[in-house]
Amino acid sequence: MARMDFLCWRAATLLLLFASGLECISVHISNEEPMYIIPGSTLVLRAHIQYGSPDELAAVTWERQAESGAPDGRAALAACPGGSLPLAVQCAATRPNVRASVEREASVLHVSNYGKADVGVYAVTATGKAGQSSTARCIVREYEAVHHVTVSINVSHSSLVCGEAWGTEPRFSWLHERDAVTAGVGRVSPDGATLVVTKLPICGHFTCVVSNKMGYSSATYTAAPCEQSGISGSTVAIVCLVVLQILGGGLAFLLWRRYRNRNRGDRLREHMDDNI
Ligand SMILES: *[C@@H]1O[C@H](CO)[C@@H](O)[C@H](O)[C@H]1NC(C)=O
């Protein structure tokens, strides 16, 4: 008897699974998350919907909630019809900058002129005829420009650390005296934020430039001026020049004296000739 009960229970479970499998509906958002949107541009989210029979889909809705989960940050954005959808159908949107459409296995949401008010967790829900539903979510944030870049020195490790307080997808590059840093000056860490200086002692100007899609910002660390190896060379040249000038001056003076003496001698001779 117990065995019979067990078999019945198994059959019922299988039947249930089979039935729910038929009515299964699933939705997922194809964009990678989190997404970063440049203010003023358009956010486009695509949802892929899968379900069994063609008229299974009853409705698709889009909404947004605050990333913090605060209930007052919840807003309905668009409501789309279900039924059999041979072509894309426009959905009813609740905001002027929102547009959505639905077709047989997809729904697309557009949020134009993206701004601070549009950040949050976007959720799309597909509901079936039997009331079953599936929801997919995607975190959407504002793409921020780079600002507040700083460079600090780590004396014990002879390295410079570039910190950026704000900015999405920062890319770092380093300059020494306005030229790109070469292997002779230092080594940049894989993430780009640290420069290990190999040319010691650390001298001159080191600039860290942080850039992203919206522009760049930079900061400079100024160490003691570099002892240029060229200075000794130019000093020698100046000294040589001065010596040459002195020598030249001396020679010119000697020549002038000799010339004057000879002239004076000539004049003396002429004077004597006149008197004779
Ligand atoms: C200097 O760099 C090392 C290695 O990255 C780190 O462990 C240390 O805390 C840093 N020191 C300072 C003062 O930041």
Short mmCIF file of C-alpha atoms and ligand atoms in Angstrom, two decimals:
data_model
loop_
_atom_site.label_atom_id
_atom_site.label_comp_id
_atom_site.label_asym_id
_atom_site.label_seq_id
_atom_site.Cartn_x
_atom_site.Cartn_y
_atom_site.Cartn_z
CA MET A 1 0.00 0.00 0.00
CA ALA A 2 2.81 2.35 0.95
CA ARG A 3 4.57 1.53 -2.29
CA MET A 4 1.36 2.31 -4.23
CA ASP A 5 1.07 5.69 -2.48
CA PHE A 6 4.67 6.42 -3.31
CA LEU A 7 4.13 5.63 -7.01
CA CYS A 8 1.01 7.82 -7.13
CA TRP A 9 2.91 10.62 -5.48
CA ARG A 10 5.76 10.28 -8.03
CA ALA A 11 3.29 10.29 -10.94
CA ALA A 12 1.50 13.35 -9.58
CA THR A 13 4.82 15.18 -9.16
CA LEU A 14 5.90 14.32 -12.69
CA LEU A 15 2.53 15.45 -14.04
CA LEU A 16 2.83 18.73 -12.16
CA LEU A 17 6.34 19.27 -13.44
CA PHE A 18 5.21 18.50 -16.96
CA ALA A 19 2.25 20.87 -16.74
CA SER A 20 4.30 23.71 -15.25
CA GLY A 21 6.98 23.01 -17.88
CA LEU A 22 4.42 23.67 -20.58
CA GLU A 23 3.36 26.92 -19.00
CA CYS A 24 6.91 28.00 -18.27
CA ILE A 25 7.83 31.53 -19.22
CA SER A 26 11.23 33.07 -18.91
CA VAL A 27 12.75 36.46 -19.61
CA HIS A 28 16.31 37.73 -19.54
CA ILE A 29 18.00 41.02 -20.39
CA SER A 30 20.76 40.66 -22.96
CA ASN A 31 22.74 43.78 -21.91
CA GLU A 32 25.72 43.30 -19.65
CA GLU A 33 25.28 44.77 -16.22
CA PRO A 34 25.88 47.16 -14.67
CA MET A 35 25.46 49.53 -17.58
CA TYR A 36 26.93 53.04 -17.55
CA ILE A 37 25.05 55.63 -19.63
CA ILE A 38 26.44 59.02 -20.65
CA PRO A 39 24.04 61.81 -19.54
CA GLY A 40 21.94 63.03 -22.46
CA SER A 41 22.32 59.84 -24.48
CA THR A 42 19.79 57.02 -24.93
CA LEU A 43 19.59 53.89 -22.80
CA VAL A 44 18.50 50.82 -24.77
CA LEU A 45 17.59 47.61 -22.94
CA ARG A 46 16.67 44.39 -24.77
CA ALA A 47 14.76 41.57 -23.12
CA HIS A 48 14.52 38.09 -24.60
CA ILE A 49 11.29 36.26 -23.75
CA GLN A 50 10.77 32.51 -24.02
CA TYR A 51 7.48 30.68 -23.57
CA GLY A 52 5.65 27.60 -24.82
CA SER A 53 2.54 28.10 -26.95
CA PRO A 54 2.26 31.19 -29.22
CA ASP A 55 -0.56 32.90 -27.28
CA GLU A 56 0.92 32.08 -23.89
CA LEU A 57 2.27 35.62 -23.25
CA ALA A 58 -0.28 37.84 -21.50
CA ALA A 59 1.74 41.00 -20.77
CA VAL A 60 5.20 42.49 -20.47
CA THR A 61 5.94 45.34 -18.07
CA TRP A 62 9.02 47.49 -17.52
CA GLU A 63 9.72 49.24 -14.25
CA ARG A 64 12.58 50.87 -12.42
CA GLN A 65 13.49 50.75 -8.76
CA ALA A 66 16.16 52.50 -6.72
CA GLU A 67 19.45 50.58 -6.47
CA SER A 68 19.22 51.00 -2.69
CA GLY A 69 15.89 49.18 -2.74
CA ALA A 70 13.99 52.18 -1.32
CA PRO A 71 10.28 51.59 -2.04
CA ASP A 72 9.61 55.22 -3.09
CA GLY A 73 12.14 54.81 -5.88
CA ARG A 74 9.83 52.39 -7.70
CA ALA A 75 8.26 53.54 -10.95
CA ALA A 76 6.28 51.78 -13.67
CA LEU A 77 7.72 52.72 -17.08
CA ALA A 78 5.81 50.79 -19.73
CA ALA A 79 3.07 48.20 -20.08
CA CYS A 80 3.00 46.00 -23.15
CA PRO A 81 0.19 43.78 -24.43
CA GLY A 82 0.55 40.03 -24.92
CA GLY A 83 -1.46 37.69 -27.10
CA SER A 84 -0.25 36.56 -30.48
CA LEU A 85 2.17 39.19 -31.74
CA PRO A 86 3.00 38.82 -35.43
CA LEU A 87 4.75 42.23 -35.52
CA ALA A 88 6.34 44.60 -33.03
CA VAL A 89 3.72 46.48 -30.99
CA GLN A 90 4.27 49.76 -29.14
CA CYS A 91 3.72 49.65 -25.40
CA ALA A 92 1.99 52.24 -23.22
CA ALA A 93 4.74 54.36 -21.65
CA THR A 94 4.31 56.47 -18.52
CA ARG A 95 7.06 59.03 -19.20
CA PRO A 96 7.78 61.31 -22.13
CA ASN A 97 11.37 60.06 -22.53
CA VAL A 98 10.41 56.37 -22.41
CA ARG A 99 9.48 54.23 -25.40
CA ALA A 100 9.00 50.47 -25.45
CA SER A 101 7.92 47.82 -27.91
CA VAL A 102 7.15 44.11 -27.74
CA GLU A 103 7.25 41.38 -30.33
CA ARG A 104 6.96 37.63 -30.22
CA GLU A 105 10.11 36.85 -28.29
CA ALA A 106 11.56 40.22 -27.38
CA SER A 107 10.84 43.57 -25.82
CA VAL A 108 12.98 46.70 -26.18
CA LEU A 109 12.99 49.71 -23.86
CA HIS A 110 14.41 53.11 -24.90
CA VAL A 111 15.03 55.89 -22.38
CA SER A 112 16.15 59.00 -24.24
CA ASN A 113 17.94 62.05 -22.79
CA TYR A 114 19.22 59.88 -19.96
CA GLY A 115 19.71 61.79 -16.71
CA LYS A 116 20.26 61.41 -12.97
CA ALA A 117 16.55 60.62 -12.44
CA ASP A 118 16.87 57.57 -14.72
CA VAL A 119 19.47 55.63 -12.72
CA GLY A 120 18.38 52.48 -10.91
CA VAL A 121 17.57 48.83 -11.35
CA TYR A 122 15.49 48.21 -14.47
CA ALA A 123 13.19 45.22 -14.29
CA VAL A 124 11.20 43.55 -17.04
CA THR A 125 8.45 41.10 -16.16
CA ALA A 126 6.79 38.72 -18.60
CA THR A 127 3.47 37.29 -17.42
CA GLY A 128 1.78 34.20 -18.87
CA LYS A 129 -1.93 33.47 -19.36
CA ALA A 130 -1.99 31.24 -16.28
CA GLY A 131 -0.57 34.04 -14.11
CA GLN A 132 2.97 32.65 -14.01
CA SER A 133 5.68 35.25 -14.45
CA SER A 134 9.39 35.78 -14.82
CA THR A 135 11.44 38.89 -14.07
CA ALA A 136 14.92 39.98 -15.21
CA ARG A 137 16.87 42.93 -13.83
CA CYS A 138 19.72 45.16 -14.92
CA ILE A 139 21.55 47.82 -12.91
CA VAL A 140 21.92 51.08 -14.84
CA ARG A 141 24.15 53.91 -13.60
CA GLU A 142 25.29 57.26 -14.87
CA TYR A 143 28.59 57.37 -16.77
CA GLU A 144 30.70 59.89 -14.87
CA ALA A 145 33.45 62.13 -16.18
CA VAL A 146 36.89 61.86 -14.56
CA HIS A 147 37.61 64.46 -11.91
CA HIS A 148 39.59 64.98 -8.70
CA VAL A 149 42.72 63.21 -9.92
CA THR A 150 45.57 63.22 -7.39
CA VAL A 151 49.16 61.95 -7.41
CA SER A 152 50.92 60.99 -4.19
CA ILE A 153 54.34 59.55 -3.53
CA ASN A 154 55.14 56.35 -1.68
CA VAL A 155 58.69 57.16 -0.56
CA SER A 156 59.52 53.71 0.85
CA HIS A 157 58.66 52.00 -2.45
CA SER A 158 59.87 54.79 -4.83
CA SER A 159 56.44 54.80 -6.43
CA LEU A 160 53.83 57.36 -7.41
CA VAL A 161 50.18 56.52 -6.90
CA CYS A 162 47.49 58.11 -9.06
CA GLY A 163 44.14 58.25 -7.33
CA GLU A 164 40.94 59.32 -9.02
CA ALA A 165 37.99 59.94 -6.80
CA TRP A 166 35.40 59.90 -9.59
CA GLY A 167 35.06 58.59 -13.08
CA THR A 168 33.77 55.55 -14.97
CA GLU A 169 36.16 53.14 -16.72
CA PRO A 170 39.32 55.18 -15.98
CA ARG A 171 42.41 54.62 -18.15
CA PHE A 172 45.73 55.83 -16.74
CA SER A 173 48.80 57.13 -18.51
CA TRP A 174 51.98 58.70 -17.13
CA LEU A 175 54.22 61.50 -18.35
CA HIS A 176 57.66 62.57 -17.10
CA GLU A 177 58.59 66.13 -18.08
CA ARG A 178 55.75 66.02 -20.67
CA ASP A 179 57.03 62.85 -22.38
CA ALA A 180 55.47 59.39 -22.07
CA VAL A 181 57.20 57.40 -19.34
CA THR A 182 59.76 54.99 -20.79
CA ALA A 183 61.36 51.89 -19.26
CA GLY A 184 64.34 54.06 -18.38
CA VAL A 185 62.19 56.20 -16.04
CA GLY A 186 59.80 53.70 -14.48
CA ARG A 187 57.38 50.81 -14.68
CA VAL A 188 53.59 51.22 -14.68
CA SER A 189 51.45 48.70 -12.73
CA PRO A 190 49.00 46.51 -14.71
CA ASP A 191 46.02 48.66 -13.65
CA GLY A 192 47.99 51.78 -14.62
CA ALA A 193 47.43 53.59 -11.32
CA THR A 194 50.93 53.11 -9.87
CA LEU A 195 54.25 54.13 -11.37
CA VAL A 196 57.30 52.47 -9.84
CA VAL A 197 60.14 54.89 -10.56
CA THR A 198 63.40 53.19 -11.50
CA LYS A 199 65.40 56.33 -12.34
CA LEU A 200 66.53 57.43 -8.88
CA PRO A 201 66.58 59.83 -7.18
CA ILE A 202 63.02 60.79 -8.15
CA CYS A 203 63.22 64.17 -9.87
CA GLY A 204 61.24 66.45 -12.15
CA HIS A 205 57.52 66.52 -12.97
CA PHE A 206 55.40 63.37 -13.08
CA THR A 207 51.92 63.74 -14.54
CA CYS A 208 49.14 61.17 -14.31
CA VAL A 209 46.45 61.53 -16.99
CA VAL A 210 43.15 59.73 -16.37
CA SER A 211 40.75 59.49 -19.29
CA ASN A 212 37.47 57.87 -20.26
CA LYS A 213 34.76 58.29 -22.92
CA MET A 214 33.87 61.75 -21.57
CA GLY A 215 37.33 63.33 -21.49
CA TYR A 216 40.32 63.44 -19.20
CA SER A 217 41.76 65.03 -16.07
CA SER A 218 45.32 65.08 -14.80
CA ALA A 219 47.48 65.84 -11.78
CA THR A 220 51.21 66.46 -11.48
CA TYR A 221 53.70 65.54 -8.76
CA THR A 222 56.70 67.86 -8.65
CA ALA A 223 59.94 66.49 -7.23
CA ALA A 224 63.30 68.30 -6.96
CA PRO A 225 64.62 69.49 -10.34
CA CYS A 226 66.63 66.89 -12.21
CA GLU A 227 70.47 67.23 -12.28
CA GLN A 228 70.80 67.28 -16.02
CA SER A 229 73.81 65.38 -17.30
CA GLY A 230 74.00 68.04 -20.09
CA ILE A 231 74.87 70.80 -17.59
CA SER A 232 78.52 69.76 -17.06
CA GLY A 233 78.99 69.69 -20.84
CA SER A 234 77.57 73.15 -21.36
CA THR A 235 79.53 74.48 -18.38
CA VAL A 236 82.77 73.24 -20.00
CA ALA A 237 81.73 74.92 -23.25
CA ILE A 238 81.08 78.25 -21.49
CA VAL A 239 84.42 78.10 -19.67
CA CYS A 240 86.23 77.35 -22.95
CA LEU A 241 84.48 80.27 -24.61
CA VAL A 242 85.49 82.65 -21.82
CA VAL A 243 89.11 81.44 -21.93
CA LEU A 244 89.18 81.82 -25.71
CA GLN A 245 87.78 85.33 -25.42
CA ILE A 246 90.41 86.30 -22.83
CA LEU A 247 93.16 84.79 -24.97
CA GLY A 248 91.78 86.47 -28.07
CA GLY A 249 91.50 89.81 -26.23
CA GLY A 250 95.08 89.50 -24.96
CA LEU A 251 96.37 88.71 -28.44
CA ALA A 252 94.51 91.64 -29.95
CA PHE A 253 95.97 93.93 -27.28
CA LEU A 254 99.50 92.72 -27.96
CA LEU A 255 99.05 93.22 -31.71
CA TRP A 256 97.63 96.69 -31.15
CA ARG A 257 100.60 97.64 -28.91
CA ARG A 258 103.10 96.38 -31.43
CA TYR A 259 101.35 98.29 -34.22
CA ARG A 260 101.21 101.49 -32.17
CA ASN A 261 104.89 101.21 -31.19
CA ARG A 262 105.92 100.71 -34.79
CA ASN A 263 103.82 103.74 -35.83
CA ARG A 264 105.35 105.81 -33.10
CA GLY A 265 108.83 104.72 -34.23
CA ASP A 266 107.99 105.70 -37.81
CA ARG A 267 106.71 109.08 -36.74
CA LEU A 268 109.82 109.63 -34.60
CA ARG A 269 111.99 108.79 -37.60
CA GLU A 270 109.98 111.19 -39.85
CA HIS A 271 110.29 113.93 -37.22
CA MET A 272 114.05 113.45 -37.09
CA ASP A 273 114.25 113.47 -40.91
CA ASP A 274 112.32 116.78 -40.97
CA ASN A 275 114.69 118.35 -38.49
CA ILE A 276 117.78 117.29 -40.38
C1 LIG B 1 53.74 51.88 -0.29
O1 LIG B 1 53.54 50.81 -1.20
C2 LIG B 1 53.49 49.52 -0.59
C3 LIG B 1 53.42 48.51 -1.69
O2 LIG B 1 52.40 48.80 -2.59
C4 LIG B 1 52.37 49.45 0.40
O3 LIG B 1 52.35 48.20 1.03
C5 LIG B 1 52.54 50.56 1.44
O4 LIG B 1 51.43 50.56 2.32
C6 LIG B 1 52.65 51.91 0.76
N1 LIG B 1 52.93 52.92 1.75
C7 LIG B 1 52.21 54.06 1.86
C8 LIG B 1 52.67 55.03 2.89
O5 LIG B 1 51.23 54.26 1.16
#
